[in-house]
XYZ file of C-alpha atoms in Angstrom:
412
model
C 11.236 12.505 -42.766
C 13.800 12.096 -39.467
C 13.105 13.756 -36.372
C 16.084 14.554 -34.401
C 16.828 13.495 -31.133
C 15.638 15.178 -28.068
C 18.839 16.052 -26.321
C 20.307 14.231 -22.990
C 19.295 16.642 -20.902
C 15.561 17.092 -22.175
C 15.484 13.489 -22.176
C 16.560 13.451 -18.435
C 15.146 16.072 -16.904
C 11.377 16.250 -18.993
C 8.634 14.522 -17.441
C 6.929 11.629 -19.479
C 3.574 12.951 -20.040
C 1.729 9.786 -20.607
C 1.601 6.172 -21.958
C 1.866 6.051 -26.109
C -1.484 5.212 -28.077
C -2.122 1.834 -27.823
C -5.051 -0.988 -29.205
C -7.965 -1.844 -27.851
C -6.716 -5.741 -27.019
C -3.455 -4.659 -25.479
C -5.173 -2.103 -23.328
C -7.365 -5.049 -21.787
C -4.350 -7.092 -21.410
C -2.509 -4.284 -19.691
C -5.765 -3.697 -17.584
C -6.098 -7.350 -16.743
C -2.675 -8.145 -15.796
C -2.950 -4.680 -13.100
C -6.122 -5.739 -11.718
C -4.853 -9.626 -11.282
C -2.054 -8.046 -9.481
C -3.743 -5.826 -7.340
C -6.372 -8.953 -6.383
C -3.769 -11.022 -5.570
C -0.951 -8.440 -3.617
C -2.606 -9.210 -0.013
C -4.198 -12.226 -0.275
C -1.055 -14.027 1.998
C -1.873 -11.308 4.986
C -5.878 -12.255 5.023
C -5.027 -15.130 6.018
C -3.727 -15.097 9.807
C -6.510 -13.302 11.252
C -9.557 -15.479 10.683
C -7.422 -18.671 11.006
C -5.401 -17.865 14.597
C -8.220 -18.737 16.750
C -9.044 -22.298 15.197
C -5.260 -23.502 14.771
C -4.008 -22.849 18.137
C -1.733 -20.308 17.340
C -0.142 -18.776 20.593
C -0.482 -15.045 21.709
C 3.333 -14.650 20.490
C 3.154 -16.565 17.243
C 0.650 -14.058 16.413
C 2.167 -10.910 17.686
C 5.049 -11.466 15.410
C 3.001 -12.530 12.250
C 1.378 -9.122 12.817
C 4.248 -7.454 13.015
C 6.401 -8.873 10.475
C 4.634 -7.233 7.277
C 4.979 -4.107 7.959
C 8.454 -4.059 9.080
C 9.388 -6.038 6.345
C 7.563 -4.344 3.964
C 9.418 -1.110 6.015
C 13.180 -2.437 5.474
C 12.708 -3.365 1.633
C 10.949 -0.621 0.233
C 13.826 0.387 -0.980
C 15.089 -2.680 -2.611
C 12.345 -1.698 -5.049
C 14.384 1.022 -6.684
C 17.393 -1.496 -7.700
C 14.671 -3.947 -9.004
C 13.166 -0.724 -10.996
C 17.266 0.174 -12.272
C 17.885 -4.051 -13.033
C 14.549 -4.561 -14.569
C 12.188 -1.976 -15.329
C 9.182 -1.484 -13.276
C 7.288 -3.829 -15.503
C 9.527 -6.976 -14.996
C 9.984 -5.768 -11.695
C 6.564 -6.576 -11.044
C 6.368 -9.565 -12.651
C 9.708 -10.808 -10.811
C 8.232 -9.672 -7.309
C 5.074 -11.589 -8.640
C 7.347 -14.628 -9.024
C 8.864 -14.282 -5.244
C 5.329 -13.906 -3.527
C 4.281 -17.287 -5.508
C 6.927 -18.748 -3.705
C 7.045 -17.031 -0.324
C 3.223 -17.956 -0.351
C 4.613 -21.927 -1.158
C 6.787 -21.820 1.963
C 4.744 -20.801 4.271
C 2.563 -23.915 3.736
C 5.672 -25.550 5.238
C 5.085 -25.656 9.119
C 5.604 -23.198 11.386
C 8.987 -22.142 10.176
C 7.909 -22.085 6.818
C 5.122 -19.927 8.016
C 7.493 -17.161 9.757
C 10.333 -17.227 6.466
C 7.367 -17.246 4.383
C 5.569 -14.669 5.730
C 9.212 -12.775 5.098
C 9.545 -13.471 1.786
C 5.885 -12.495 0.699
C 6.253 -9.022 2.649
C 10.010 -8.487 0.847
C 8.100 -9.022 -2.191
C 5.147 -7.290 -1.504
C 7.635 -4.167 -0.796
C 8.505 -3.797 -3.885
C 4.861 -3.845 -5.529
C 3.674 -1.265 -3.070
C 7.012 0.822 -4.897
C 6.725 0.062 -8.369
C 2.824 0.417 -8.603
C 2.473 4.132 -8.434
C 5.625 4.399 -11.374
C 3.448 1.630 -13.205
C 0.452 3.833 -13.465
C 2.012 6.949 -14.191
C 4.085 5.409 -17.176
C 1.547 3.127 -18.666
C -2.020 5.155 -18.063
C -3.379 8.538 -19.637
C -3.313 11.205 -16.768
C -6.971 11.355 -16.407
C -7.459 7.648 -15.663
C -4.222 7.408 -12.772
C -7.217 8.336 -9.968
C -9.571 5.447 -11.407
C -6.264 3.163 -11.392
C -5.255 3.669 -7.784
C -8.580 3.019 -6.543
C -9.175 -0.391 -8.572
C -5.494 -0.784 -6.963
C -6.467 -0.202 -3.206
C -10.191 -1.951 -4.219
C -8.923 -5.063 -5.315
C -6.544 -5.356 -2.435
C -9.307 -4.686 -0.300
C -11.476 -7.546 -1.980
C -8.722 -9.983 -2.746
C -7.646 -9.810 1.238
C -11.353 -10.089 2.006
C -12.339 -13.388 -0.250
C -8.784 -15.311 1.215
C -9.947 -14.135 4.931
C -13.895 -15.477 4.393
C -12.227 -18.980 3.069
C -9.832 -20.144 5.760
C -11.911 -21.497 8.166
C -14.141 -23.222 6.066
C -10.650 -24.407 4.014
C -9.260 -25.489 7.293
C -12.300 -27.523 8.271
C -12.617 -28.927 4.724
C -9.029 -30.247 4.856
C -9.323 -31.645 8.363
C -8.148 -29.171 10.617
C -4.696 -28.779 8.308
C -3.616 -24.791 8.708
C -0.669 -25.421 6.481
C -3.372 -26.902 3.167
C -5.484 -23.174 3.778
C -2.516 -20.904 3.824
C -2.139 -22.712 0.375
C -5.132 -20.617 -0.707
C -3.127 -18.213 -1.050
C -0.963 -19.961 -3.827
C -4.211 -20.467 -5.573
C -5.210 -16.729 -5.190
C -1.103 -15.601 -5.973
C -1.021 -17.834 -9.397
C -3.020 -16.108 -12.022
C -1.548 -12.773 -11.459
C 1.992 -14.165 -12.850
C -0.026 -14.272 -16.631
C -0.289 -10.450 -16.839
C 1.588 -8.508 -14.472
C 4.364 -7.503 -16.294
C 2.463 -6.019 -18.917
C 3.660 -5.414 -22.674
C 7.831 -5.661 -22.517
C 9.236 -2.227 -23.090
C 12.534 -2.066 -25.386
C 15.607 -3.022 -22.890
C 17.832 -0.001 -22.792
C 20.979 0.607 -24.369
C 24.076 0.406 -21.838
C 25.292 3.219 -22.208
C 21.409 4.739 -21.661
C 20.956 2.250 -18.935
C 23.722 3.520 -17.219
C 22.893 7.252 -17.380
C 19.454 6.101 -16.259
C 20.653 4.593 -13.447
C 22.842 7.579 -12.375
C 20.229 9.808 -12.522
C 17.874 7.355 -10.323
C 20.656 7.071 -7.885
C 21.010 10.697 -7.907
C 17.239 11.021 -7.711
C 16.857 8.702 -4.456
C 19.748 10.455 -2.557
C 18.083 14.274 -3.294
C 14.780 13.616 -2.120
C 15.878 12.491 1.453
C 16.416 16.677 1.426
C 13.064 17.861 0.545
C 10.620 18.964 2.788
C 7.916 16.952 0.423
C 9.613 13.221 0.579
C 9.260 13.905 4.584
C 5.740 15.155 4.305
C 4.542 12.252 1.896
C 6.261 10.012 4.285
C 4.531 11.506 7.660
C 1.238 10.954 5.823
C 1.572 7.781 4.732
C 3.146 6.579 8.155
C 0.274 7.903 10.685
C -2.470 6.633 8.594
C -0.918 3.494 8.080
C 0.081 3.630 11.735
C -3.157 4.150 12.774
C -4.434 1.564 10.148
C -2.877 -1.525 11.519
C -4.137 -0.318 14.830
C -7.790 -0.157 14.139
C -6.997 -3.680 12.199
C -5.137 -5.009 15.568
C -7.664 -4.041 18.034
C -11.059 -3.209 16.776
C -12.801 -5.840 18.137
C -11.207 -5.544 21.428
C -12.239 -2.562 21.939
C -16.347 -2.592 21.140
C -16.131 -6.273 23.425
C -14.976 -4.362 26.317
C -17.175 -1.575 25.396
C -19.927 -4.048 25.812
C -20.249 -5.432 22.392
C -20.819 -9.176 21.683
C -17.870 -10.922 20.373
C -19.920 -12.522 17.292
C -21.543 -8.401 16.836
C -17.392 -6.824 17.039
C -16.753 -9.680 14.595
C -18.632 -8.364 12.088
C -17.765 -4.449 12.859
C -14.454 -6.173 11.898
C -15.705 -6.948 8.209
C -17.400 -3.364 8.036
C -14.460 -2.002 8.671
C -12.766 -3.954 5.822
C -16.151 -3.317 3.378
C -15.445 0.990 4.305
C -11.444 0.480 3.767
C -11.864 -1.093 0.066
C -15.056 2.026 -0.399
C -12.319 4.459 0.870
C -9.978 3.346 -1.081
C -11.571 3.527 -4.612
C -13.686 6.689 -4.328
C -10.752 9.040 -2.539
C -8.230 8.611 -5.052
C -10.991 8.997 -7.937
C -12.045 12.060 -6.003
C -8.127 13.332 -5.329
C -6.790 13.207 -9.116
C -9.401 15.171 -10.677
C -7.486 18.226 -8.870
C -3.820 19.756 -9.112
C -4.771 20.513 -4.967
C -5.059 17.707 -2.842
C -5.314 19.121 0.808
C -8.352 19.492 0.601
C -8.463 15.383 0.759
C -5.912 15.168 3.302
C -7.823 17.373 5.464
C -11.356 14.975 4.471
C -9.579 12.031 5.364
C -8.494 13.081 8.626
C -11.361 14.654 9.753
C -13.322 11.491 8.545
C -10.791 9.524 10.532
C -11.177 11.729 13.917
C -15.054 11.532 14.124
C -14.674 7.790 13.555
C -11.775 7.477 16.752
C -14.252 10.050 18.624
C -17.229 8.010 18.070
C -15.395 4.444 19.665
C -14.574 7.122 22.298
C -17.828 8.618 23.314
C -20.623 5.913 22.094
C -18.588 2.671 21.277
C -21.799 0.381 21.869
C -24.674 2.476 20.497
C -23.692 2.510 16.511
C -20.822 0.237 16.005
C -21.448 -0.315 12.232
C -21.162 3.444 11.627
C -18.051 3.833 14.005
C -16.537 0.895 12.132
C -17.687 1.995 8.279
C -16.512 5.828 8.960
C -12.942 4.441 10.269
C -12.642 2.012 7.205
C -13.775 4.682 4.689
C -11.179 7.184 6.133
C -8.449 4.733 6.459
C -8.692 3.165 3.302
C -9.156 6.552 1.602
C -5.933 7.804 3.387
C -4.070 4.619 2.480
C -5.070 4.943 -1.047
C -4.347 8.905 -1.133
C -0.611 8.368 -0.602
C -0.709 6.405 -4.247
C -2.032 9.510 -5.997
C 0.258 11.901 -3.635
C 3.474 10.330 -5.165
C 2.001 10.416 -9.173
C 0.858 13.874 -8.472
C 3.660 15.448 -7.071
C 6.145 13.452 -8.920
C 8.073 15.370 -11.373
C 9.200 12.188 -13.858
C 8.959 8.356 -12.876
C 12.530 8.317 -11.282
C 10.742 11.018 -9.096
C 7.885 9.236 -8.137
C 9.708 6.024 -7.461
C 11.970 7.924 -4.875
C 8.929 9.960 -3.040
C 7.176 5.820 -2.993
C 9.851 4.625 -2.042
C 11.357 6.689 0.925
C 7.413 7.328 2.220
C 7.049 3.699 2.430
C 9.939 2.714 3.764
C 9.665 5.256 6.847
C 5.652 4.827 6.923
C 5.570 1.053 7.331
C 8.857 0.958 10.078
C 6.487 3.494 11.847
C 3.110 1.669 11.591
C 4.788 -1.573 12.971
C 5.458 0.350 16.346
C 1.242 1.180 16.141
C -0.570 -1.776 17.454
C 2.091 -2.713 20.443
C 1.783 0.960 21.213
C -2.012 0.845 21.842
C -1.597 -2.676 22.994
C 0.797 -1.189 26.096
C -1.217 1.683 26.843
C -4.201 -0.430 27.573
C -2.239 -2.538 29.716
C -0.974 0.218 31.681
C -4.623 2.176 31.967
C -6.499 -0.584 31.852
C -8.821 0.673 29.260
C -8.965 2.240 25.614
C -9.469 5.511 25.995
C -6.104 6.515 26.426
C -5.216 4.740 23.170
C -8.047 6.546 21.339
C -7.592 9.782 22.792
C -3.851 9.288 21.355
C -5.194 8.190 18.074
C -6.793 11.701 17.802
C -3.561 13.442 18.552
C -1.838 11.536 15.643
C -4.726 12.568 13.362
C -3.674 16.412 14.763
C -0.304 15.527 14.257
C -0.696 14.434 10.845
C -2.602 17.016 9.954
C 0.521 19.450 10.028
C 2.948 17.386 8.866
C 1.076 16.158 5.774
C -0.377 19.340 4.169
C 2.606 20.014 2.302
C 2.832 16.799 0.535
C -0.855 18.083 -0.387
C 0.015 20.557 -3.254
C 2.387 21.652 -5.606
C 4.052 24.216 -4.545
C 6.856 24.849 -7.423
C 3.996 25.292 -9.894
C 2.125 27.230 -7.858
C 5.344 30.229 -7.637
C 5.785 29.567 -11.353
């Protein structure tokens, strides 16, 4: 017997309300291919940190390394929707997969290669960070998108953490050659291209393509006017702000606080082991409820007793100081994921909200770590950078809440 149609405007204006059935083998393939990608999306930014010291890099080289990702990552964010309208978010992936093979190939080629490398990863990384939340509302069941975002911020966490560990070993293995261990991250980059596009869906009709893109383009432009795209985007900018930050100058701060450089090394990893714990448990945590301020206010308060600890007592427990700061900014970072599923109203929706909140969040966190880096330089110590880290938190705190729940269903 036929079913008819749904009509164009339930089709347009209905939210999908999960993946279709699917078998046991394609579900593992699907699962495989999103964890390869997630393993793999950082691995090129591990890489910097660890090896800087031991190549000779200079204090500007550096600077700029730093800073490029996020800006870039900032200015293409929104190149993600086109690939999302040309594509679908599942070649998408597999396309930006393809690019951050390649920028990850250049930058093995000198120090020009390095900086246009470095470019072309970040532009490609962009559109990941976009598509990703749109991939797991579209192709998981509602009750696993928590579990999905967490393995997502996880295995970025542990992929970035495995390159990192490897470089200077790499380096010394190769004889002193910085170009041959950046290409461990071509190694690390490489398997994700066998399963991140996941199952091909059924390429659209023009005529349905079009309409589809009309209503994404339509989509994108609206949500610049709600108060939620602006909330989403305040969230994910201050903790991402205040992310790169902690990243930038953690160590600098406990050695000045008294700390041995080999002991703030390894506050350094801590912080890295309570980011990737942060980032799996808070979105598990956050999807399980229709109310999420309740997080938002957990991760910030988590975040201010971690800033007010390196204020008060930097040298007495660094390893807590540096586990509660990774657990609250990993859980923050990976909160934003679940923010734009939860409050999107169809995937065109939640592509827009990821999109705009990342493009204004990243431009924002680039400004974070030359910010901190200038105030210490004018008052000659980090307390004035911490203190201001705080006020953020405060600041974040009443800009973000609304992004927190949804307030249409809640007058309904």
């Amino acid at each position: 017997m036929s079913v008819p149609a749904p009509s164009r405007a339930a089709r347009s204006s209905s939210p999908v309300q999960g993946p279709p059935p699917r078998g046991t083998s394609s579900a593992v393939v699907l699962v495989t291919g999103f964890v390869l990608l997630s393993l793999n999306t950082r691995v090129a930014f591990g890489q910097l940190g660890p090896l800087a010291p031991v190549a000779g890099f200079g204090t500007g080289t550096v600077t700029l390394l730093g800073l490029l990702p996020p800006l870039c990552m900032g200015a293409f964010a929104p190149l993600a929707s086109l690939v999302r309208r040309r594509f679908g978010q599942e070649r998408g992936l597999f396309a930006a997969s393809v690019v951050l093979l390649a920028g990850a190939v250049v930058r093995m080629l000198g120090l020009p290669g390095l900086f246009v490398g470095t470019v072309i990863v970040s532009m490609a990384t962009a559109v990941v960070n976009v598509l990703i939340p749109v991939f797991v509302r579209s192709r998981f069941a509602h009750r696993r998108v928590g579990v999905m975002m967490g393995v997502y911020a996880l295995s970025m966490g542990a992929g970035s953490a495995l390159v990192a560990a490897l470089m200077v070993p790499v380096w010394q293995a190769t004889g002193h050659s910085w170009e041959t261990a950046m290409g461990l991250a071509v190694i690390g980059v490489a398997p994700q291209l066998r399963g991140s596009a996941g199952p091909a869906r059924k390429t659209q009709q023009p005529t349905e393509a079009r309409r589809a893109e009309a209503r994404e383009r339509e989509r994108a432009g609206g949500v610049l006017r709600t108060p939620l795209a602006w909330s989403l985007a305040a969230f994910f900018g201050f903790q991402t702000l205040l992310f790169y930050t902690t990243l930038a100058w953690l160590p600098a701060i406990l050695v000045d606080a008294g700390v041995s450089g080999a002991t703030a090394g390894s506050m350094q990893s801590l912080f890295i082991v309570g980011v990737a714990v942060g980032g799996f448990t808070v979105p598990v945590l956050a999807a399980a409820r229709s109310d999420q301020r309740p997080h938002i206010v957990a991760v910030i308060l988590i975040c201010a007793a971690g800033y007010t600890g390196l204020l008060t007592a930097p040298a007495s427990v660094p390893a807590v100081w540096a586990l509660v700061l990774g657990t609250g900014l990993g859980g923050g970072q990976a909160l934003a994921g679940v923010l734009y599923v939860k409050r999107g109203k169809d995937h065109d929706h939640v592509a827009a909200l990821s999109a705009v909140a990342q493009t204004g969040g990243y431009l924002l966190a680039a400004t974070g770590p030359a910010t901190a880096s200038l105030l210490h330089t004018v008052t000659g110590a980090w307390a004035v950078p911490l203190v201001t880290a705080v006020a953020v938190l405060a600041l974040s705190l009443l800009a973000s809440l609304h992004a927190g729940h949804d307030w249409q269903a809640a007058t309904r």
